[in-house]
N, CA, C and O of each residue as an XYZ file, in Angstrom:
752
protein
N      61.535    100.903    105.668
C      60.174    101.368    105.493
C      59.998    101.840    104.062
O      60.919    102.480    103.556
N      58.975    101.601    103.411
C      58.930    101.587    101.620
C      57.482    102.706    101.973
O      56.629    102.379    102.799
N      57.418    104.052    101.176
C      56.814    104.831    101.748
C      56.201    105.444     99.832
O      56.882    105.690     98.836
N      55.142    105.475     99.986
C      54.768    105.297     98.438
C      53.818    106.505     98.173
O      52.816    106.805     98.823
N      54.243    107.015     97.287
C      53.531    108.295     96.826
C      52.390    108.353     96.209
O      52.533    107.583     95.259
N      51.414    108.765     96.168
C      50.235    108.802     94.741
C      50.005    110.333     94.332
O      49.539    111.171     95.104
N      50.420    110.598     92.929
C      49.559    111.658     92.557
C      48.618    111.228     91.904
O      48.875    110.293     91.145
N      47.347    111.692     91.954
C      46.271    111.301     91.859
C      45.382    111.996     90.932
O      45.092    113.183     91.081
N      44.792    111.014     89.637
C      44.619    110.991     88.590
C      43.732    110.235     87.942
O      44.068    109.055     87.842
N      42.407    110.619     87.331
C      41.706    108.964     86.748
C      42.632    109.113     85.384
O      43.183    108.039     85.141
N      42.953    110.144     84.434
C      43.410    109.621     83.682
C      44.941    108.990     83.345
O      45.291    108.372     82.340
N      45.556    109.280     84.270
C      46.832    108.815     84.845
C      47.061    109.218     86.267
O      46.953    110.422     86.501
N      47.330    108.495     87.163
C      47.336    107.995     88.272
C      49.120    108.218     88.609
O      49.540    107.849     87.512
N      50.008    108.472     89.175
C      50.791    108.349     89.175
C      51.634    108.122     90.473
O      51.708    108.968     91.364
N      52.343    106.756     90.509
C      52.775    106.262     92.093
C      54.547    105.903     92.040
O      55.050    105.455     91.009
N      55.342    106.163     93.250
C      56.549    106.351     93.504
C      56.583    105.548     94.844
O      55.694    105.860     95.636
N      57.639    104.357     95.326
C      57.995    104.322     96.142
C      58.905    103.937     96.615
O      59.378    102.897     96.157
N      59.444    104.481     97.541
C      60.941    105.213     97.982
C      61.376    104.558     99.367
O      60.468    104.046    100.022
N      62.526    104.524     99.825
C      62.893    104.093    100.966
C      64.250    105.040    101.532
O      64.947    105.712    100.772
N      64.341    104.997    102.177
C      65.372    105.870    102.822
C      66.433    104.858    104.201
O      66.148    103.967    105.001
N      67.798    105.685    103.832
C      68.515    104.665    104.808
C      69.564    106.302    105.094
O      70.066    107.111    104.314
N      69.521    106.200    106.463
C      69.687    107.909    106.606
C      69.633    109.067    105.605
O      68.588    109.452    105.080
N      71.022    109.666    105.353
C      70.195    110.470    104.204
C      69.798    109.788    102.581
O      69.077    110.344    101.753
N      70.356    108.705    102.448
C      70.133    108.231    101.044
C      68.945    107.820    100.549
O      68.772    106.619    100.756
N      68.053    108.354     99.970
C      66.764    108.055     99.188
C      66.873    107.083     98.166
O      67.713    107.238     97.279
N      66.053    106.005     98.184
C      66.495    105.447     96.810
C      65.051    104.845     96.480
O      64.339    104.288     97.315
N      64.761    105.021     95.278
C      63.733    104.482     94.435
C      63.283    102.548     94.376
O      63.938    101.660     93.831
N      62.123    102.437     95.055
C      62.006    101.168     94.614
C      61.128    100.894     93.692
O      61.068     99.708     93.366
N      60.448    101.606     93.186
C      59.680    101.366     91.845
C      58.774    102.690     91.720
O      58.429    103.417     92.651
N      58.459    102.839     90.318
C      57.948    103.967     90.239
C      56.644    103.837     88.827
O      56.644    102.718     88.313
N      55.862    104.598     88.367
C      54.787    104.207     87.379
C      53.891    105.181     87.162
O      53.774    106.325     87.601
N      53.113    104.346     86.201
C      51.399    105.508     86.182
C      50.676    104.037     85.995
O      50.990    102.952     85.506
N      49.763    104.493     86.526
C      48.551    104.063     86.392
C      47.124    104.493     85.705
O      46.550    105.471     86.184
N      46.566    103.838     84.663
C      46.074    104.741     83.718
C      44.753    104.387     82.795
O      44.773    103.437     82.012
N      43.926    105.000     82.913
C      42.395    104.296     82.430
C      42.156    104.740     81.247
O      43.099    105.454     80.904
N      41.428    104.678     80.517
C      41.086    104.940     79.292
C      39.735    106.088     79.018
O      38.604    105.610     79.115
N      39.820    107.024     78.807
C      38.746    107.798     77.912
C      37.101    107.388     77.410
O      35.986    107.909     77.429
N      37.743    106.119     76.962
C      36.204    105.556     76.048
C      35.706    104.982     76.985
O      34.478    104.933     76.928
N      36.405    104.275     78.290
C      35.321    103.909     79.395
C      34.620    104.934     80.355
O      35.043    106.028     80.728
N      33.414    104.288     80.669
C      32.538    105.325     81.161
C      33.049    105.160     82.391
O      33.799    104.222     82.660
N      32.625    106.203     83.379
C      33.261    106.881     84.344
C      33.534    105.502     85.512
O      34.640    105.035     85.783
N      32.281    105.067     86.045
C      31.932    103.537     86.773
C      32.951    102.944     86.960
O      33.466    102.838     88.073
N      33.459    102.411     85.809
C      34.511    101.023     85.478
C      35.786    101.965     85.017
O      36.814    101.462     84.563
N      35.631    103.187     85.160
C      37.599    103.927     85.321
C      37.513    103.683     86.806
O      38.222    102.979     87.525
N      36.347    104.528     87.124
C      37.129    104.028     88.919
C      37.190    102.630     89.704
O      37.869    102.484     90.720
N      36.424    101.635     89.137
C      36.329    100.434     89.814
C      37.907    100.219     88.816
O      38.795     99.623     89.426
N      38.177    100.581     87.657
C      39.646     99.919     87.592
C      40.684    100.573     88.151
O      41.721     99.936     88.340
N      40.623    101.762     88.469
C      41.836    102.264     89.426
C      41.787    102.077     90.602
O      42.820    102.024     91.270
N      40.408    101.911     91.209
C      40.731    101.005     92.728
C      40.830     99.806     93.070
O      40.818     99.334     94.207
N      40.992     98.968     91.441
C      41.762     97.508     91.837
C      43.090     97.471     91.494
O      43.881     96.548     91.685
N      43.349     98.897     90.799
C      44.642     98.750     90.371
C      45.661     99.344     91.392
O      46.781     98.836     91.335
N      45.518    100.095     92.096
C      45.823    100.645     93.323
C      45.856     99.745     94.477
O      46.861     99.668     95.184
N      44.659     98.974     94.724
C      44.975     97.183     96.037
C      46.426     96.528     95.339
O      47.365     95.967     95.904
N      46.236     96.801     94.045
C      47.554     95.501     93.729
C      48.489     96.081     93.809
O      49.386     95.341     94.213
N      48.911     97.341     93.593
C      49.869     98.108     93.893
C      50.299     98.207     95.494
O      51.480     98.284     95.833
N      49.143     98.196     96.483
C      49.725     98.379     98.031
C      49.499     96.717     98.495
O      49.356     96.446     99.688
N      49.479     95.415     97.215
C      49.497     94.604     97.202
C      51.462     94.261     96.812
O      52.409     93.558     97.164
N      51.235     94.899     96.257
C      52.495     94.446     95.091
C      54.051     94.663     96.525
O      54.920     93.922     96.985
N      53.601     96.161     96.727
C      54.907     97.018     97.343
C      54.773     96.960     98.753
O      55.670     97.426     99.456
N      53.473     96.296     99.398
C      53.331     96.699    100.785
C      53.830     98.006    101.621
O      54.315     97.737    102.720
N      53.786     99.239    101.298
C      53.837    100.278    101.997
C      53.733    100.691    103.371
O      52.672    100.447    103.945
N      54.435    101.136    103.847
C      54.147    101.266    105.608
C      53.046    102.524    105.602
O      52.034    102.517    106.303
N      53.393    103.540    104.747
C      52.735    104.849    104.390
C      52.238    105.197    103.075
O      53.079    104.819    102.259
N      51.414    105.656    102.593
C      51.121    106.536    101.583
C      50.695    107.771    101.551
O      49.653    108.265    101.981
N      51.696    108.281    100.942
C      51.165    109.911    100.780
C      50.778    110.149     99.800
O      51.483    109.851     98.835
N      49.221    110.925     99.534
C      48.828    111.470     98.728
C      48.392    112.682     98.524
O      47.831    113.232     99.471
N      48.573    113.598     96.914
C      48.650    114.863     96.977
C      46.840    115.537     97.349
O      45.756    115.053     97.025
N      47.141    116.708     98.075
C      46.510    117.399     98.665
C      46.002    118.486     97.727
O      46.570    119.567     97.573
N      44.612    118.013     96.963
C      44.356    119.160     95.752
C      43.444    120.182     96.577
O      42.437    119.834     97.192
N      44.047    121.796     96.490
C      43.499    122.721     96.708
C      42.651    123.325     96.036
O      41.632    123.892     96.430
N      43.094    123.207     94.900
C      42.654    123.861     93.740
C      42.944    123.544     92.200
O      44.077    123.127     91.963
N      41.972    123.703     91.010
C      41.577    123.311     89.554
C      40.596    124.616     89.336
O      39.479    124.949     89.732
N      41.662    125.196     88.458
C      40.822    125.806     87.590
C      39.670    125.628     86.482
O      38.891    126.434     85.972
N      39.929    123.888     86.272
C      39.047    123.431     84.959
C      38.226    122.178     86.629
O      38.700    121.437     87.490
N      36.912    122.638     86.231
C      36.442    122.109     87.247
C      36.020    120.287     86.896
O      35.718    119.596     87.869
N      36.033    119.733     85.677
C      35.909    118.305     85.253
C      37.377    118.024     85.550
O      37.340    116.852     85.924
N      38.764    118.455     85.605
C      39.427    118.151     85.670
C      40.125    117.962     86.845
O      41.121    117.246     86.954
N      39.207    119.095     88.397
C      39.421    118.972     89.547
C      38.407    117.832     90.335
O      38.775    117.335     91.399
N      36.744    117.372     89.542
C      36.262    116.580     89.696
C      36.846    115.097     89.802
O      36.496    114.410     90.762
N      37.823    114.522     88.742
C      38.457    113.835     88.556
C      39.143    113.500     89.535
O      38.896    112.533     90.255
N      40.380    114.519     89.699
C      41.595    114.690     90.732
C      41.170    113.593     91.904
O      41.550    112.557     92.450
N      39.902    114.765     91.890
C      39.571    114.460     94.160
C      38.877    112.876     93.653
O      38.974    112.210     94.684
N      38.419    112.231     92.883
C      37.948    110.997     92.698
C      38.711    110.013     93.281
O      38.671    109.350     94.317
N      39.748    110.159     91.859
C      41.421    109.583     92.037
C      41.812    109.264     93.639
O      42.253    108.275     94.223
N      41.379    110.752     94.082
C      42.252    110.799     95.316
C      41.541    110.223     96.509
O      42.011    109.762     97.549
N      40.253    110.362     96.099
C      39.416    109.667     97.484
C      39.626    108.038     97.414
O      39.727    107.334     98.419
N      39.689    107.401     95.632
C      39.915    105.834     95.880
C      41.160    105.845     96.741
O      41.051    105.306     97.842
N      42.744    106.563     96.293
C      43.507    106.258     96.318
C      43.571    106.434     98.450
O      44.257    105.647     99.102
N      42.892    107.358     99.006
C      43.066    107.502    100.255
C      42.590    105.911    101.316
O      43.148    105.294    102.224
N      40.708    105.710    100.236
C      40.367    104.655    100.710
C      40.731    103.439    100.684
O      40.509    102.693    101.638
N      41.427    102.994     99.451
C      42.296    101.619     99.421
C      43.149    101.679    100.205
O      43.327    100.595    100.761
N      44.179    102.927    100.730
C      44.983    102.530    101.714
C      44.344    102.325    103.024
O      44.690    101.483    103.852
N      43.333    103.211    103.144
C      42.824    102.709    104.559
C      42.701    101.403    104.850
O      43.170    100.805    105.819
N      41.991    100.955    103.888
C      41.206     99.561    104.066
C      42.346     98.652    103.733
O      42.006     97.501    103.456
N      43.527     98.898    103.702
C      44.852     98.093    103.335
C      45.360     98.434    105.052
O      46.269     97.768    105.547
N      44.759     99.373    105.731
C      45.454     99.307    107.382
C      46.486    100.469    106.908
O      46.923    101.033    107.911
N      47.027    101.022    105.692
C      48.285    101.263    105.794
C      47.560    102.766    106.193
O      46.363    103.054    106.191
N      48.696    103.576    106.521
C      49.048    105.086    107.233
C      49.121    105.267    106.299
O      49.838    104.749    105.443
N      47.777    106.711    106.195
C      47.782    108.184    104.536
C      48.381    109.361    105.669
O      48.395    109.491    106.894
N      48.762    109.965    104.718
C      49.313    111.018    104.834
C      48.713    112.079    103.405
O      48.594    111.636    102.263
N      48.468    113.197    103.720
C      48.554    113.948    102.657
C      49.291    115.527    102.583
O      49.302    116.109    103.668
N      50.036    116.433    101.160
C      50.537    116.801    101.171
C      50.293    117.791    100.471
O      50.260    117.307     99.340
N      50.063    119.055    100.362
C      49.821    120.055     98.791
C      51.201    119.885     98.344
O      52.214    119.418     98.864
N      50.830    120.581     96.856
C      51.972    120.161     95.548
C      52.934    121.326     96.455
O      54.080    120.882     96.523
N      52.805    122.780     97.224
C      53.485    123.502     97.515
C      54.743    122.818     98.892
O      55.944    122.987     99.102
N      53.847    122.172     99.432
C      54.501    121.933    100.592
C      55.674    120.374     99.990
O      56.872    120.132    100.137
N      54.810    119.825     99.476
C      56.161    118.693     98.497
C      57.126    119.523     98.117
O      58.180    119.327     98.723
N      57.165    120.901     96.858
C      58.164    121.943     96.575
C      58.973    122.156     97.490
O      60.116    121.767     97.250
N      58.755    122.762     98.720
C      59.476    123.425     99.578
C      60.303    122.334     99.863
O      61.477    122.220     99.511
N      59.660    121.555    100.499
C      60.665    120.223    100.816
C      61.929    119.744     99.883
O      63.139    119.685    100.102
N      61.114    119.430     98.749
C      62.290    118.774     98.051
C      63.337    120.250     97.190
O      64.534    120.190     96.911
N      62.620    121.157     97.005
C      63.855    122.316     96.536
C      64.313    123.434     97.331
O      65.233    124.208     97.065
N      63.218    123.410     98.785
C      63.532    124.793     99.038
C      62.527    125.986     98.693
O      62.400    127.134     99.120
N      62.034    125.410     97.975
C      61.401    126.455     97.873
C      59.462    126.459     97.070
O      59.079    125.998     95.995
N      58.976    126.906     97.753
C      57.114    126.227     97.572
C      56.672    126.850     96.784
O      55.676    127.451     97.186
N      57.005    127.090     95.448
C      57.180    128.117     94.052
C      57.476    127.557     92.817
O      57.106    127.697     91.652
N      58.537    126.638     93.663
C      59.162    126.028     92.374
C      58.434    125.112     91.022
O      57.253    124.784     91.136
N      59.082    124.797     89.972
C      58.475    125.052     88.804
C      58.187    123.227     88.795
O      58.518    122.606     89.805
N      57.738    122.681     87.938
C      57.882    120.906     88.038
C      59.427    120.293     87.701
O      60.060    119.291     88.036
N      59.671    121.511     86.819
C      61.505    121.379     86.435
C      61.841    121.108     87.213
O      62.136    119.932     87.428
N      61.999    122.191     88.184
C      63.041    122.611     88.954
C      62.795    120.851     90.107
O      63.769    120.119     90.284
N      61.504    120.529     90.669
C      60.961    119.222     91.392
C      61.817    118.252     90.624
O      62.837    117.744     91.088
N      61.214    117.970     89.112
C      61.812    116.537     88.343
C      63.827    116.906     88.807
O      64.596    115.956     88.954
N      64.185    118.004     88.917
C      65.514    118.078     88.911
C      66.482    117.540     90.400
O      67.527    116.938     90.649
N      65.477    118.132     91.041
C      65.989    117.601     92.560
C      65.784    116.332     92.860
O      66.505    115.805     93.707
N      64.586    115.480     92.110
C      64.092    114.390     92.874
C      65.254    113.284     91.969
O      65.688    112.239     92.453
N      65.538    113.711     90.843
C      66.666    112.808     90.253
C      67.745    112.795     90.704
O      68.369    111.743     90.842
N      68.342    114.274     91.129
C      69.621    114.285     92.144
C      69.580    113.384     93.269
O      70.338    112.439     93.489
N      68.593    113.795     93.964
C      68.382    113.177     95.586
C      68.275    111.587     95.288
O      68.880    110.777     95.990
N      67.410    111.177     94.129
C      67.970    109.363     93.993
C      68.400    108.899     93.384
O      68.270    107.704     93.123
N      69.461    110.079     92.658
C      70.684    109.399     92.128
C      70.598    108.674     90.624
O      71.338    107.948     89.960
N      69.062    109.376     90.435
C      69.275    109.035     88.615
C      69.761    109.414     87.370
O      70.148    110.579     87.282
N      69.812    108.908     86.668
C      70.435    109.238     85.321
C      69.606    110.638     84.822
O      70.029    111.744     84.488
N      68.412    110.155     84.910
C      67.583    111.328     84.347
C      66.263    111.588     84.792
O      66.293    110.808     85.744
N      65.186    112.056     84.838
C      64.088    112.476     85.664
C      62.978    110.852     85.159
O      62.937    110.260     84.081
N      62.229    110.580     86.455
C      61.600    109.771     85.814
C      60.155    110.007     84.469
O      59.720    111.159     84.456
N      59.663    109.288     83.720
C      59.076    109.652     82.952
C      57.251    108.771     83.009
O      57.208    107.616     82.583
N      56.253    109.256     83.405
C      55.729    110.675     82.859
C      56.062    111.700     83.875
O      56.603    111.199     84.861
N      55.920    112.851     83.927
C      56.384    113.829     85.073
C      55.183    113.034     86.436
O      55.556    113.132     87.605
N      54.075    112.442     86.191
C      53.136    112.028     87.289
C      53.879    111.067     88.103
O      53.506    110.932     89.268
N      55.028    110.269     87.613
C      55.685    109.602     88.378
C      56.962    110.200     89.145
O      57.507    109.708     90.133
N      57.318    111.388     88.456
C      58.465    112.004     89.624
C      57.933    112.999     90.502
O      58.588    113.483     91.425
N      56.637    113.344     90.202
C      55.463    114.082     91.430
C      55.248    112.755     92.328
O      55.409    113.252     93.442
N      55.022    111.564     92.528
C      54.660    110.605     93.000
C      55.699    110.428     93.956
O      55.521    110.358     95.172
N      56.966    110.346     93.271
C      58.442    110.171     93.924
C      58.524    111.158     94.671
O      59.471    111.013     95.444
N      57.756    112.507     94.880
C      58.298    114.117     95.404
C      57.535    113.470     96.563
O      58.038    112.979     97.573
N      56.264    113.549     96.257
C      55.322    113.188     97.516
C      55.581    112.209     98.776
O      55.147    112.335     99.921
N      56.673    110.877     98.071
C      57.099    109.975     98.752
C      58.563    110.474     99.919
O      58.863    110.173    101.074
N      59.143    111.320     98.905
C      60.478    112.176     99.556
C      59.869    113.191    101.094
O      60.153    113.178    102.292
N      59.030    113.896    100.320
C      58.408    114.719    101.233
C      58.208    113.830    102.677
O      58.859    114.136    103.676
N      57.552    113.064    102.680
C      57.112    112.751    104.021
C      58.059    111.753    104.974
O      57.846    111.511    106.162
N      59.196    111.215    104.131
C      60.510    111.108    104.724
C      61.104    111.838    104.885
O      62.115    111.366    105.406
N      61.229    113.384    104.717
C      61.939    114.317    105.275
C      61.443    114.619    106.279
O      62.155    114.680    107.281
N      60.374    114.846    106.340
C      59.390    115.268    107.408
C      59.473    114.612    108.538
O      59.398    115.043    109.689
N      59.697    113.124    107.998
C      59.604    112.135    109.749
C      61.077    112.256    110.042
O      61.362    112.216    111.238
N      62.131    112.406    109.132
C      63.138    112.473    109.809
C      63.497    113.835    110.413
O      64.432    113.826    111.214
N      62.979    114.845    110.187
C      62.873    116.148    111.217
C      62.085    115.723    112.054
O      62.777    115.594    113.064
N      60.720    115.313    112.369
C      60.019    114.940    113.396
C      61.087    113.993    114.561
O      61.263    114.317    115.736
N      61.454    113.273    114.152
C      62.316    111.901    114.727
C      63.712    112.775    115.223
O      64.374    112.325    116.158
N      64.047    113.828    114.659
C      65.393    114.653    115.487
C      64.643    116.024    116.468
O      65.273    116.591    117.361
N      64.026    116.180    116.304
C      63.266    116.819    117.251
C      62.674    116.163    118.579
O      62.667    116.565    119.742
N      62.096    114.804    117.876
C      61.562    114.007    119.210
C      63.290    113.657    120.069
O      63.434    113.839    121.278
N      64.148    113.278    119.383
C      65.154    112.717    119.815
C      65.853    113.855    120.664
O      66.627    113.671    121.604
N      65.451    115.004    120.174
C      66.254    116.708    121.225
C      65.709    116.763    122.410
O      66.359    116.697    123.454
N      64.120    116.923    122.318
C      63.289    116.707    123.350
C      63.342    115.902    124.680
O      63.162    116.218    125.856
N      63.668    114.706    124.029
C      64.095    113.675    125.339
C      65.305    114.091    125.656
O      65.406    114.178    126.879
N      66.196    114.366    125.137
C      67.324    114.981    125.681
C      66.978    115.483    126.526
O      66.722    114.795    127.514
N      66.770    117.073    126.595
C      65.885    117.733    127.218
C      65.714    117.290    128.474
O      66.465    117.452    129.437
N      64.246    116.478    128.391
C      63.546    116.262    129.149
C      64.711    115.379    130.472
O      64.752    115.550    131.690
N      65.520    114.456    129.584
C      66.679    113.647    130.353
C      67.771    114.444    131.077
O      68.576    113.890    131.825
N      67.771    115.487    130.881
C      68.998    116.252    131.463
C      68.109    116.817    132.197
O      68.591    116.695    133.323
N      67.237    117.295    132.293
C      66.022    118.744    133.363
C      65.993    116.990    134.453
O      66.534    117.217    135.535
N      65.655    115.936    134.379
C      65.753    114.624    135.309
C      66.680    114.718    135.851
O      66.568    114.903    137.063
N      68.045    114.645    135.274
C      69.133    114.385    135.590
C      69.654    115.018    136.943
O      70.065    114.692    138.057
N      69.357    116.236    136.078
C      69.828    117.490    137.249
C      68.901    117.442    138.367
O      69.308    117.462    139.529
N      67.811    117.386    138.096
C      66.837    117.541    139.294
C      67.259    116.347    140.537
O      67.171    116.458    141.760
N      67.711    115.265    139.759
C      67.953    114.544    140.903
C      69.563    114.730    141.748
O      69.949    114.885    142.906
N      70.157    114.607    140.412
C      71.779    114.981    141.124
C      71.453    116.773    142.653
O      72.269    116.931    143.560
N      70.481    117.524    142.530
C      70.144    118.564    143.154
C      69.862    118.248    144.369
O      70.042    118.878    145.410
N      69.130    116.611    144.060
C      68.294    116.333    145.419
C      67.158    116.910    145.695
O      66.676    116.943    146.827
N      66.709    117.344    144.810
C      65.131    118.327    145.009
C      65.429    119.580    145.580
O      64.510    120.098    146.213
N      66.501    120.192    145.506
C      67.164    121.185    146.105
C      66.228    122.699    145.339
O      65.975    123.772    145.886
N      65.943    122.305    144.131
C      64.812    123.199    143.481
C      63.278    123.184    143.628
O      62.484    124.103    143.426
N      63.053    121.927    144.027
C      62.024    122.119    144.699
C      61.575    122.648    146.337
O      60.512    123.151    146.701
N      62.773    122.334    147.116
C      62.724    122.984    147.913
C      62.576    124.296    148.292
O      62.075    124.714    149.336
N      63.147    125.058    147.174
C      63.705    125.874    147.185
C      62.358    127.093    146.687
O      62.105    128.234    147.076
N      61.781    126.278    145.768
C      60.164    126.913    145.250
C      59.259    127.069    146.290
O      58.531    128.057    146.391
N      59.275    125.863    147.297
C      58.537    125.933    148.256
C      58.171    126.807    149.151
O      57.355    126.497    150.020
């Protein structure tokens, strides 16, 4: 499953996507995506939402996660963000693929431990965890890569939890029958 990140950006765009084979994370391509200044607003976003189809063209994604903006203090610059982020939600829809979204805190916690942590401390773990030489470069692409990590950790706690559960549920069967309904009788 190739599970692809977007941090989300008109003036850089930034996408990661990752695959996982139990615990090993490994990078299958990573980038920015990136419009220009002197174009007027119109044709930045009609080019980042063709540039984004070719991208869930390019990588076919089972998932995309994209970041979850709470908050911008510079309000043209949070205008932007949520732009970015609404193409980037709607091309995946209309690609069929599964969004997911994530705040920058809850990516932190995941990948360091801790929902505080600095972009350092993120670029530092996400290079450990796939085993690179060095952090990827612009930092929008190892936020992209965090976002992609994040929600493979997540399904693989979801997926050992579902897997406890049936346990569970298979042994409370088990017994009930090896009992013979001896507990239900017994309620009666």
């Amino acid at each position: 499953m190739f599970v692809m990140g977007i941090d989300p950006g008109l003036t850089r765009c930034g996408y990661g996507v990752v695959t996982r084979n139990g615990s090993i994370y490994k990078t299958v391509g990573c980038g920015v995506l990136t419009t220009s200044l002197e174009v007027d607003l119109p044709c930045r976003l009609a080019i980042l939402a063709a540039d984004l189809r070719a991208l869930y063209d390019d990588f076919r994604p089972s998932v995309v996660v994209v970041e979850r903006v709470f908050f911008q203090v510079n309000v043209r610059t949070a205008m932007s963000v949520g732009q970015a982020s609404g193409l980037a939600l709607a091309t995946a829809a209309a690609h069929g693929i599964e969004v997911h979204q994530y705040s920058a805190n809850e990516v932190k916690l995941s990948i360091t431990g801790d929902g505080a942590a600095s972009k350092g401390q993120v670029a530092t773990m996400v290079t450990r965890l796939l085993g690179l030489d060095s952090p990827p470069k612009p930092v929008d692409a190892t936020d992209a890569l965090a976002l992609a990590m994040c929600y493979l950790s997540a399904q693989r706690y979801n997926d050992t939890v579902k897997r406890s559960s049936q346990r569970n549920v298979d042994s409370v069967e088990r017994s009930a029958q090896h009992n013979n309904g001896s507990f239900i009788r017994a309620v009666k």
